[in-house]
PDB file of C-alpha atoms and ligand atoms in Angstrom:
ATOM      1  CA  UNK A   1      27.767  13.321  32.680  1.00 95.00           C
ATOM      2  CA  UNK A   2      25.396  10.452  32.247  1.00 98.00           C
ATOM      3  CA  UNK A   3      27.775   8.125  31.497  1.00 98.00           C
ATOM      4  CA  UNK A   4      31.088   9.150  33.807  1.00 98.00           C
ATOM      5  CA  UNK A   5      33.720   6.526  33.006  1.00 96.00           C
ATOM      6  CA  UNK A   6      31.307   3.486  31.388  1.00 98.00           C
ATOM      7  CA  UNK A   7      33.160   1.953  29.100  1.00 98.00           C
ATOM      8  CA  UNK A   8      30.847   1.742  26.126  1.00 98.00           C
ATOM      9  CA  UNK A   9      30.605  -0.566  22.275  1.00 98.00           C
ATOM     10  CA  UNK A  10      29.250   1.214  19.756  1.00 98.00           C
ATOM     11  CA  UNK A  11      28.204  -0.629  16.158  1.00 98.00           C
ATOM     12  CA  UNK A  12      27.737   0.938  12.953  1.00 98.00           C
ATOM     13  CA  UNK A  13      29.614   4.080  14.375  1.00 98.00           C
ATOM     14  CA  UNK A  14      30.784   5.269  11.461  1.00 98.00           C
ATOM     15  CA  UNK A  15      27.328   7.023  10.946  1.00 98.00           C
ATOM     16  CA  UNK A  16      23.870   7.983  11.273  1.00 98.00           C
ATOM     17  CA  UNK A  17      22.777   6.595  14.919  1.00 98.00           C
ATOM     18  CA  UNK A  18      25.229   4.918  15.622  1.00 98.00           C
ATOM     19  CA  UNK A  19      28.025   8.339  15.065  1.00 98.00           C
ATOM     20  CA  UNK A  20      25.974  10.343  17.004  1.00 98.00           C
ATOM     21  CA  UNK A  21      25.765   7.312  19.490  1.00 98.00           C
ATOM     22  CA  UNK A  22      29.403   8.411  19.844  1.00 98.00           C
ATOM     23  CA  UNK A  23      29.493  12.056  19.807  1.00 98.00           C
ATOM     24  CA  UNK A  24      26.933  12.082  22.936  1.00 98.00           C
ATOM     25  CA  UNK A  25      27.697   8.938  24.676  1.00 98.00           C
ATOM     26  CA  UNK A  26      31.575  10.448  24.983  1.00 98.00           C
ATOM     27  CA  UNK A  27      30.480  13.805  25.447  1.00 98.00           C
ATOM     28  CA  UNK A  28      28.330  11.672  28.820  1.00 98.00           C
ATOM     29  CA  UNK A  29      31.781  10.693  29.834  1.00 98.00           C
ATOM     30  CA  UNK A  30      31.884   7.603  28.659  1.00 98.00           C
ATOM     31  CA  UNK A  31      35.171   5.798  27.062  1.00 98.00           C
ATOM     32  CA  UNK A  32      33.508   4.201  23.319  1.00 98.00           C
ATOM     33  CA  UNK A  33      34.675   1.616  21.033  1.00 98.00           C
ATOM     34  CA  UNK A  34      33.303   2.377  17.829  1.00 98.00           C
ATOM     35  CA  UNK A  35      33.763  -0.231  15.239  1.00 98.00           C
ATOM     36  CA  UNK A  36      32.218   0.274  11.551  1.00 98.00           C
ATOM     37  CA  UNK A  37      33.338  -1.615   7.773  1.00 98.00           C
ATOM     38  CA  UNK A  38      34.075   1.445   6.918  1.00 98.00           C
ATOM     39  CA  UNK A  39      37.356   3.107   8.026  1.00 98.00           C
ATOM     40  CA  UNK A  40      35.538   6.221   8.060  1.00 98.00           C
ATOM     41  CA  UNK A  41      34.756   5.134  11.617  1.00 98.00           C
ATOM     42  CA  UNK A  42      38.197   6.276  12.178  1.00 98.00           C
ATOM     43  CA  UNK A  43      37.771  10.319  11.317  1.00 98.00           C
ATOM     44  CA  UNK A  44      34.607   9.966  13.881  1.00 97.00           C
ATOM     45  CA  UNK A  45      36.765   9.063  16.468  1.00 98.00           C
ATOM     46  CA  UNK A  46      39.593  11.629  16.080  1.00 97.00           C
ATOM     47  CA  UNK A  47      36.306  13.809  16.385  1.00 97.00           C
ATOM     48  CA  UNK A  48      36.422  13.229  19.128  1.00 96.00           C
ATOM     49  CA  UNK A  49      39.127  14.544  21.759  1.00 85.00           C
ATOM     50  CA  UNK A  50      40.716  10.630  22.863  1.00 91.00           C
ATOM     51  CA  UNK A  51      37.211   9.469  23.991  1.00 94.00           C
ATOM     52  CA  UNK A  52      36.921   7.067  20.588  1.00 97.00           C
ATOM     53  CA  UNK A  53      38.778   4.277  19.528  1.00 98.00           C
ATOM     54  CA  UNK A  54      38.336   2.557  16.198  1.00 98.00           C
ATOM     55  CA  UNK A  55      37.823  -0.706  15.222  1.00 97.00           C
ATOM     56  CA  UNK A  56      37.489  -1.582  11.726  1.00 98.00           C
ATOM     57  CA  UNK A  57      35.155  -4.644  10.872  1.00 98.00           C
ATOM     58  CA  UNK A  58      32.845  -6.460   8.734  1.00 98.00           C
ATOM     59  CA  UNK A  59      30.060  -7.518  10.969  1.00 98.00           C
ATOM     60  CA  UNK A  60      28.133  -9.410   8.604  1.00 97.00           C
ATOM     61  CA  UNK A  61      30.659 -12.647   9.818  1.00 96.00           C
ATOM     62  CA  UNK A  62      30.635 -13.619  12.834  1.00 97.00           C
ATOM     63  CA  UNK A  63      33.853 -14.797  13.586  1.00 97.00           C
ATOM     64  CA  UNK A  64      33.932 -10.787  12.845  1.00 98.00           C
ATOM     65  CA  UNK A  65      31.714  -9.650  15.420  1.00 98.00           C
ATOM     66  CA  UNK A  66      33.626 -12.465  18.181  1.00 97.00           C
ATOM     67  CA  UNK A  67      36.691 -11.163  16.874  1.00 98.00           C
ATOM     68  CA  UNK A  68      36.069  -7.495  17.142  1.00 98.00           C
ATOM     69  CA  UNK A  69      33.708  -7.121  20.262  1.00 98.00           C
ATOM     70  CA  UNK A  70      35.996  -9.015  22.682  1.00 96.00           C
ATOM     71  CA  UNK A  71      38.574  -6.894  21.284  1.00 95.00           C
ATOM     72  CA  UNK A  72      37.346  -4.307  22.647  1.00 97.00           C
ATOM     73  CA  UNK A  73      35.930  -5.558  25.412  1.00 98.00           C
ATOM     74  CA  UNK A  74      39.582  -6.261  26.435  1.00 96.00           C
ATOM     75  CA  UNK A  75      40.880  -2.848  24.559  1.00 96.00           C
ATOM     76  CA  UNK A  76      38.921  -1.643  27.765  1.00 98.00           C
ATOM     77  CA  UNK A  77      39.891  -3.014  30.678  1.00 98.00           C
ATOM     78  CA  UNK A  78      36.283  -4.396  30.967  1.00 98.00           C
ATOM     79  CA  UNK A  79      32.796  -3.314  29.338  1.00 98.00           C
ATOM     80  CA  UNK A  80      29.021  -1.517  30.883  1.00 98.00           C
ATOM     81  CA  UNK A  81      27.827  -0.941  27.710  1.00 99.00           C
ATOM     82  CA  UNK A  82      26.885  -2.320  24.417  1.00 99.00           C
ATOM     83  CA  UNK A  83      24.955  -0.482  21.224  1.00 99.00           C
ATOM     84  CA  UNK A  84      24.709  -3.056  18.596  1.00 98.00           C
ATOM     85  CA  UNK A  85      23.388  -0.826  16.181  1.00 98.00           C
ATOM     86  CA  UNK A  86      24.245  -2.349  12.969  1.00 98.00           C
ATOM     87  CA  UNK A  87      21.235  -3.523  10.622  1.00 98.00           C
ATOM     88  CA  UNK A  88      20.303  -3.335   6.069  1.00 95.00           C
ATOM     89  CA  UNK A  89      16.756  -3.158   5.517  1.00 91.00           C
ATOM     90  CA  UNK A  90      16.150  -6.877   3.892  1.00 85.00           C
ATOM     91  CA  UNK A  91      14.954  -6.933   0.178  1.00 87.00           C
ATOM     92  CA  UNK A  92      11.253  -6.871   0.238  1.00 86.00           C
ATOM     93  CA  UNK A  93      10.292  -9.740  -2.732  1.00 88.00           C
ATOM     94  CA  UNK A  94       9.107 -12.639  -1.211  1.00 94.00           C
ATOM     95  CA  UNK A  95       8.931 -14.793  -4.208  1.00 95.00           C
ATOM     96  CA  UNK A  96      11.953 -14.338  -5.805  1.00 95.00           C
ATOM     97  CA  UNK A  97      13.646 -14.155  -2.225  1.00 95.00           C
ATOM     98  CA  UNK A  98      17.623 -15.857  -2.789  1.00 96.00           C
ATOM     99  CA  UNK A  99      19.235 -17.750   0.070  1.00 97.00           C
ATOM    100  CA  UNK A 100      22.095 -14.466   0.068  1.00 96.00           C
ATOM    101  CA  UNK A 101      19.535 -11.850   0.546  1.00 95.00           C
ATOM    102  CA  UNK A 102      17.438 -14.254   3.240  1.00 97.00           C
ATOM    103  CA  UNK A 103      20.806 -14.997   4.905  1.00 97.00           C
ATOM    104  CA  UNK A 104      22.421 -11.652   4.372  1.00 97.00           C
ATOM    105  CA  UNK A 105      19.722 -10.343   6.742  1.00 97.00           C
ATOM    106  CA  UNK A 106      19.595 -13.068   9.125  1.00 98.00           C
ATOM    107  CA  UNK A 107      23.465 -11.998   9.449  1.00 98.00           C
ATOM    108  CA  UNK A 108      22.796  -8.716  10.034  1.00 98.00           C
ATOM    109  CA  UNK A 109      20.381  -8.186  11.689  1.00 98.00           C
ATOM    110  CA  UNK A 110      20.462 -10.485  14.097  1.00 98.00           C
ATOM    111  CA  UNK A 111      23.261 -12.816  14.580  1.00 98.00           C
ATOM    112  CA  UNK A 112      25.354  -9.694  14.669  1.00 98.00           C
ATOM    113  CA  UNK A 113      23.095  -8.807  17.699  1.00 98.00           C
ATOM    114  CA  UNK A 114      23.188 -12.318  19.419  1.00 98.00           C
ATOM    115  CA  UNK A 115      26.706 -12.903  18.495  1.00 98.00           C
ATOM    116  CA  UNK A 116      27.888  -9.480  19.736  1.00 98.00           C
ATOM    117  CA  UNK A 117      25.804  -9.506  23.201  1.00 98.00           C
ATOM    118  CA  UNK A 118      27.330 -13.256  23.341  1.00 98.00           C
ATOM    119  CA  UNK A 119      30.469 -11.120  23.122  1.00 98.00           C
ATOM    120  CA  UNK A 120      29.984  -8.327  25.444  1.00 98.00           C
ATOM    121  CA  UNK A 121      28.001 -10.160  28.364  1.00 98.00           C
ATOM    122  CA  UNK A 122      31.912 -12.224  29.630  1.00 98.00           C
ATOM    123  CA  UNK A 123      33.466  -8.980  30.420  1.00 98.00           C
ATOM    124  CA  UNK A 124      30.466  -7.434  31.788  1.00 98.00           C
ATOM    125  CA  UNK A 125      31.304  -8.503  35.393  1.00 98.00           C
ATOM    126  CA  UNK A 126      30.030  -5.743  37.061  1.00 97.00           C
ATOM    127  CA  UNK A 127      26.336  -5.381  35.832  1.00 98.00           C
ATOM    128  CA  UNK A 128      25.888  -3.814  31.880  1.00 98.00           C
ATOM    129  CA  UNK A 129      24.120  -2.406  29.885  1.00 99.00           C
ATOM    130  CA  UNK A 130      23.219  -4.648  26.159  1.00 99.00           C
ATOM    131  CA  UNK A 131      21.264  -2.011  23.738  1.00 99.00           C
ATOM    132  CA  UNK A 132      20.186  -3.970  20.283  1.00 99.00           C
ATOM    133  CA  UNK A 133      18.389  -2.049  17.435  1.00 98.00           C
ATOM    134  CA  UNK A 134      15.047  -3.436  15.868  1.00 98.00           C
ATOM    135  CA  UNK A 135      13.267  -1.154  14.507  1.00 98.00           C
ATOM    136  CA  UNK A 136       8.716  -0.476  14.029  1.00 98.00           C
ATOM    137  CA  UNK A 137       9.259  -3.024  11.839  1.00 97.00           C
ATOM    138  CA  UNK A 138      10.148  -5.760  14.542  1.00 98.00           C
ATOM    139  CA  UNK A 139       7.010  -4.223  16.258  1.00 98.00           C
ATOM    140  CA  UNK A 140       4.994  -4.275  13.860  1.00 97.00           C
ATOM    141  CA  UNK A 141       4.070  -5.982   9.447  1.00 95.00           C
ATOM    142  CA  UNK A 142       5.672  -4.462   6.728  1.00 90.00           C
ATOM    143  CA  UNK A 143       4.711  -4.766   3.289  1.00 85.00           C
ATOM    144  CA  UNK A 144       7.705  -3.341   1.978  1.00 84.00           C
ATOM    145  CA  UNK A 145       9.711  -5.951   3.931  1.00 89.00           C
ATOM    146  CA  UNK A 146       8.669  -9.000   5.534  1.00 95.00           C
ATOM    147  CA  UNK A 147      12.242 -10.130   5.645  1.00 96.00           C
ATOM    148  CA  UNK A 148      13.315  -7.193   7.530  1.00 96.00           C
ATOM    149  CA  UNK A 149      10.248  -7.603   9.897  1.00 97.00           C
ATOM    150  CA  UNK A 150      11.071 -10.471  10.591  1.00 97.00           C
ATOM    151  CA  UNK A 151      15.372 -10.521  11.508  1.00 98.00           C
ATOM    152  CA  UNK A 152      13.979  -7.414  13.143  1.00 98.00           C
ATOM    153  CA  UNK A 153      11.688  -8.647  15.358  1.00 98.00           C
ATOM    154  CA  UNK A 154      13.624 -11.768  16.651  1.00 98.00           C
ATOM    155  CA  UNK A 155      15.884  -9.265  17.827  1.00 99.00           C
ATOM    156  CA  UNK A 156      13.117  -8.060  19.551  1.00 99.00           C
ATOM    157  CA  UNK A 157      12.522 -11.990  21.041  1.00 99.00           C
ATOM    158  CA  UNK A 158      16.375 -11.894  21.737  1.00 99.00           C
ATOM    159  CA  UNK A 159      16.402  -9.136  23.714  1.00 99.00           C
ATOM    160  CA  UNK A 160      13.528  -9.517  25.651  1.00 99.00           C
ATOM    161  CA  UNK A 161      15.341 -13.362  26.651  1.00 99.00           C
ATOM    162  CA  UNK A 162      18.867 -12.319  27.350  1.00 99.00           C
ATOM    163  CA  UNK A 163      17.466  -9.051  30.228  1.00 99.00           C
ATOM    164  CA  UNK A 164      15.351 -12.793  31.774  1.00 99.00           C
ATOM    165  CA  UNK A 165      18.751 -15.225  31.144  1.00 98.00           C
ATOM    166  CA  UNK A 166      20.499 -11.766  32.413  1.00 98.00           C
ATOM    167  CA  UNK A 167      18.871 -10.099  35.082  1.00 98.00           C
ATOM    168  CA  UNK A 168      21.160 -12.034  37.620  1.00 98.00           C
ATOM    169  CA  UNK A 169      23.556 -10.250  36.412  1.00 98.00           C
ATOM    170  CA  UNK A 170      21.887  -7.135  36.728  1.00 98.00           C
ATOM    171  CA  UNK A 171      22.923  -6.872  33.083  1.00 99.00           C
ATOM    172  CA  UNK A 172      19.753  -4.979  31.861  1.00 99.00           C
ATOM    173  CA  UNK A 173      18.791  -6.185  27.429  1.00 99.00           C
ATOM    174  CA  UNK A 174      16.672  -3.785  25.963  1.00 99.00           C
ATOM    175  CA  UNK A 175      16.049  -3.075  22.724  1.00 99.00           C
ATOM    176  CA  UNK A 176      15.136   0.232  20.423  1.00 99.00           C
ATOM    177  CA  UNK A 177      12.582   0.580  18.024  1.00 98.00           C
ATOM    178  CA  UNK A 178      12.716   3.866  15.783  1.00 98.00           C
ATOM    179  CA  UNK A 179      10.633   4.848  12.982  1.00 97.00           C
ATOM    180  CA  UNK A 180      11.946   6.669   9.975  1.00 96.00           C
ATOM    181  CA  UNK A 181      14.978   8.647  10.467  1.00 97.00           C
ATOM    182  CA  UNK A 182      16.890  11.229   8.285  1.00 96.00           C
ATOM    183  CA  UNK A 183      19.766   8.924   7.683  1.00 96.00           C
ATOM    184  CA  UNK A 184      21.892   7.829   4.706  1.00 95.00           C
ATOM    185  CA  UNK A 185      19.945   4.595   5.010  1.00 93.00           C
ATOM    186  CA  UNK A 186      16.112   6.160   4.564  1.00 92.00           C
ATOM    187  CA  UNK A 187      16.422   5.366   1.186  1.00 89.00           C
ATOM    188  CA  UNK A 188      16.707   1.785   1.237  1.00 86.00           C
ATOM    189  CA  UNK A 189      13.597   1.864   2.949  1.00 86.00           C
ATOM    190  CA  UNK A 190      11.390   4.142   0.741  1.00 86.00           C
ATOM    191  CA  UNK A 191      14.230   3.233  -2.377  1.00 84.00           C
ATOM    192  CA  UNK A 192      14.051  -0.272  -2.893  1.00 77.00           C
ATOM    193  CA  UNK A 193      12.687  -0.286  -6.632  1.00 77.00           C
ATOM    194  CA  UNK A 194      14.804   2.416  -7.315  1.00 81.00           C
ATOM    195  CA  UNK A 195      12.526   4.788  -8.861  1.00 87.00           C
ATOM    196  CA  UNK A 196      13.192   8.816  -8.049  1.00 90.00           C
ATOM    197  CA  UNK A 197       9.683   9.172  -7.990  1.00 92.00           C
ATOM    198  CA  UNK A 198       8.045   6.116  -5.501  1.00 89.00           C
ATOM    199  CA  UNK A 199      10.385   6.521  -3.889  1.00 89.00           C
ATOM    200  CA  UNK A 200      10.305  10.476  -2.913  1.00 92.00           C
ATOM    201  CA  UNK A 201       6.099   9.219  -2.538  1.00 92.00           C
ATOM    202  CA  UNK A 202       6.355   6.595  -0.484  1.00 89.00           C
ATOM    203  CA  UNK A 203       8.907   8.978   1.101  1.00 91.00           C
ATOM    204  CA  UNK A 204       5.568  11.423   2.113  1.00 93.00           C
ATOM    205  CA  UNK A 205       3.219   7.978   2.590  1.00 91.00           C
ATOM    206  CA  UNK A 206       6.105   7.477   5.796  1.00 91.00           C
ATOM    207  CA  UNK A 207       5.745  11.306   6.746  1.00 95.00           C
ATOM    208  CA  UNK A 208       1.918  11.415   7.057  1.00 96.00           C
ATOM    209  CA  UNK A 209       2.105   7.943   9.126  1.00 95.00           C
ATOM    210  CA  UNK A 210       3.807  10.067  11.972  1.00 97.00           C
ATOM    211  CA  UNK A 211       1.491  12.006  14.598  1.00 98.00           C
ATOM    212  CA  UNK A 212       4.557  14.141  15.110  1.00 98.00           C
ATOM    213  CA  UNK A 213       4.581  15.678  11.990  1.00 97.00           C
ATOM    214  CA  UNK A 214       8.278  14.949  10.964  1.00 98.00           C
ATOM    215  CA  UNK A 215      11.153  11.881  10.539  1.00 97.00           C
ATOM    216  CA  UNK A 216      13.279  11.344  13.600  1.00 98.00           C
ATOM    217  CA  UNK A 217      17.131  12.677  12.820  1.00 98.00           C
ATOM    218  CA  UNK A 218      20.324  10.247  13.995  1.00 98.00           C
ATOM    219  CA  UNK A 219      19.947  12.059  17.556  1.00 98.00           C
ATOM    220  CA  UNK A 220      16.704  11.325  18.819  1.00 98.00           C
ATOM    221  CA  UNK A 221      17.391   7.501  18.396  1.00 99.00           C
ATOM    222  CA  UNK A 222      21.293   8.816  20.384  1.00 99.00           C
ATOM    223  CA  UNK A 223      19.108  10.010  23.268  1.00 98.00           C
ATOM    224  CA  UNK A 224      16.833   6.768  23.287  1.00 99.00           C
ATOM    225  CA  UNK A 225      20.371   4.579  23.520  1.00 99.00           C
ATOM    226  CA  UNK A 226      21.726   7.343  26.398  1.00 99.00           C
ATOM    227  CA  UNK A 227      19.021   6.911  28.625  1.00 98.00           C
ATOM    228  CA  UNK A 228      18.804   2.795  28.106  1.00 99.00           C
ATOM    229  CA  UNK A 229      22.662   2.902  28.690  1.00 98.00           C
ATOM    230  CA  UNK A 230      22.627   5.299  31.608  1.00 98.00           C
ATOM    231  CA  UNK A 231      21.907   4.826  35.484  1.00 98.00           C
ATOM    232  CA  UNK A 232      18.267   7.276  35.513  1.00 98.00           C
ATOM    233  CA  UNK A 233      17.547   3.339  33.301  1.00 98.00           C
ATOM    234  CA  UNK A 234      18.410   0.943  36.206  1.00 98.00           C
ATOM    235  CA  UNK A 235      15.038  -0.491  36.597  1.00 98.00           C
ATOM    236  CA  UNK A 236      14.091  -1.081  33.021  1.00 99.00           C
ATOM    237  CA  UNK A 237      14.398  -4.102  31.194  1.00 99.00           C
ATOM    238  CA  UNK A 238      13.505  -6.240  28.721  1.00 99.00           C
ATOM    239  CA  UNK A 239      12.157  -3.896  26.346  1.00 98.00           C
ATOM    240  CA  UNK A 240      10.958  -2.986  23.341  1.00 99.00           C
ATOM    241  CA  UNK A 241      10.993   1.107  23.230  1.00 99.00           C
ATOM    242  CA  UNK A 242       9.789   2.293  20.159  1.00 98.00           C
ATOM    243  CA  UNK A 243      11.052   6.495  19.234  1.00 99.00           C
ATOM    244  CA  UNK A 244       8.405   6.762  16.346  1.00 98.00           C
ATOM    245  CA  UNK A 245       6.808  10.077  16.741  1.00 98.00           C
ATOM    246  CA  UNK A 246       3.369   7.740  17.482  1.00 98.00           C
ATOM    247  CA  UNK A 247       4.252   5.864  14.422  1.00 98.00           C
ATOM    248  CA  UNK A 248       3.030   2.740  16.266  1.00 98.00           C
ATOM    249  CA  UNK A 249       0.537   4.343  18.570  1.00 97.00           C
ATOM    250  CA  UNK A 250      -2.884   3.676  16.083  1.00 91.00           C
TER     251      UNK A 250
HETATM  252  N1  LIG B   1      17.436   4.669   9.133  1.00 87.96           N
HETATM  253  C1  LIG B   1      15.956   3.922   9.312  1.00 87.96           C
HETATM  254  O1  LIG B   1      14.658   4.827   8.667  1.00 87.96           O
HETATM  255  C2  LIG B   1      16.002   3.550  10.559  1.00 87.96           C
HETATM  256  C3  LIG B   1      15.025   2.667  11.296  1.00 87.96           C
HETATM  257  C4  LIG B   1      14.857   1.518  12.102  1.00 87.96           C
HETATM  258  C5  LIG B   1      15.866   1.214  12.185  1.00 87.96           C
HETATM  259  N2  LIG B   1      16.895   0.907  11.723  1.00 87.96           N
HETATM  260  C6  LIG B   1      18.599   0.112  12.093  1.00 87.96           C
HETATM  261  O2  LIG B   1      19.519   1.248  12.408  1.00 87.96           O
HETATM  262  C7  LIG B   1      20.362   0.308  12.006  1.00 87.96           C
HETATM  263  C8  LIG B   1      21.298   1.237  10.460  1.00 87.96           C
HETATM  264  O3  LIG B   1      21.183   2.883  10.643  1.00 87.96           O
HETATM  265  P1  LIG B   1      21.451   4.068  10.213  1.00 87.96           P
HETATM  266  O4  LIG B   1      20.232   4.663   9.982  1.00 87.96           O
HETATM  267  O5  LIG B   1      21.813   5.206  12.015  1.00 87.96           O
HETATM  268  O6  LIG B   1      22.322   3.691   9.003  1.00 87.96           O
HETATM  269  P2  LIG B   1      23.111   4.012   8.262  1.00 87.96           P
HETATM  270  O7  LIG B   1      23.366   4.036   6.602  1.00 87.96           O
HETATM  271  O8  LIG B   1      23.458   6.578   8.693  1.00 87.96           O
HETATM  272  O9  LIG B   1      24.477   3.916   8.744  1.00 87.96           O
HETATM  273  C9  LIG B   1      24.722   2.528   9.051  1.00 87.96           C
HETATM  274  C10 LIG B   1      26.299   1.927   9.013  1.00 87.96           C
HETATM  275  O10 LIG B   1      26.348   0.271   9.485  1.00 87.96           O
HETATM  276  C11 LIG B   1      27.811   0.746   8.848  1.00 87.96           C
HETATM  277  N3  LIG B   1      27.730  -0.822   8.043  1.00 87.96           N
HETATM  278  C12 LIG B   1      27.085  -1.285   7.446  1.00 87.96           C
HETATM  279  N4  LIG B   1      27.533  -2.611   7.268  1.00 87.96           N
HETATM  280  C13 LIG B   1      28.123  -3.351   7.779  1.00 87.96           C
HETATM  281  C14 LIG B   1      29.142  -4.391   8.455  1.00 87.96           C
HETATM  282  N5  LIG B   1      28.832  -5.196   7.070  1.00 87.96           N
HETATM  283  N6  LIG B   1      29.027  -4.237   9.514  1.00 87.96           N
HETATM  284  C15 LIG B   1      29.685  -3.261  10.165  1.00 87.96           C
HETATM  285  N7  LIG B   1      28.919  -1.537   9.658  1.00 87.96           N
HETATM  286  C16 LIG B   1      28.936  -1.300   8.713  1.00 87.96           C
HETATM  287  C17 LIG B   1      28.090   1.190   7.606  1.00 87.96           C
HETATM  288  O11 LIG B   1      29.020   1.625   7.346  1.00 87.96           O
HETATM  289  C18 LIG B   1      27.036   2.539   8.142  1.00 87.96           C
HETATM  290  O12 LIG B   1      28.532   3.179   8.802  1.00 87.96           O
HETATM  291  C19 LIG B   1      19.882  -0.650  11.606  1.00 87.96           C
HETATM  292  O13 LIG B   1      19.648  -1.319  12.374  1.00 87.96           O
HETATM  293  C20 LIG B   1      18.634  -0.190  10.844  1.00 87.96           C
HETATM  294  O14 LIG B   1      17.552  -1.713  11.055  1.00 87.96           O
HETATM  295  C21 LIG B   1      16.885   2.513  10.344  1.00 87.96           C
END
């Protein structure tokens, strides 16, 4: 088992990639605290046989991030791995972008990563692995959402900077950059206009841009997170890892 005895926190754990991460981490021997705003996270935890417990928290508030992560790490008696996965697609518009849309995108995608790392690090007394979820839009530009691309690029910069700052403490920090993944969030990216025909066309266009010829599935990303969390990646830090079927290779 690749995470035997490791103490792990996963955010955005009630659905999609975060949920798949909880399943795979528990199977690999970790004790996991699953954090999500959706109370369904309790069912996810209950279904994983005692190795996973749930915390309900709205991670769009920095206070809640600090509070939930601090409590979760204390309940585990310390922390080895944080996967800060929460985030959401930002507005596609810049001409009419509201302060609220901007603030929300920054809080949920970037501040959540920064403050969850800040809450986790004091508990990583024996070293650790922090994983952020950025996006391919954190590596290359996105005409669909410049705001999303900007904040996810910030997440990559945060991972690299924290990697340098905490390497002396044995804490590795990396970002996963998923390509299009078939989770409940995908329609937020392809269906911004609310027009079903346009959403289907956008989905086809994304598919055509993926050299491996398929959308990703949640387990593709959870498997990458497992590797970064495990000692198999003990010499890997400061990396922005595309898991995208070749989307960014062109
Ligand atoms: N799906 C994709 O194609 C894709 C591609 C690149 C990056 N991402 C990134 O992956 C992450 C989302 O992953 P997913 O595709 O597994 O999504 P998902 O929709 O399957 O799950 C998102 C989870 O986040 C939770 N959540 C939403 N707002 C929250 C909040 N304020 N506080 C706490 N939890 C909250 C939801 O309840 C849900 O359980 C985001 O960071 C997103 O930017 C997704």
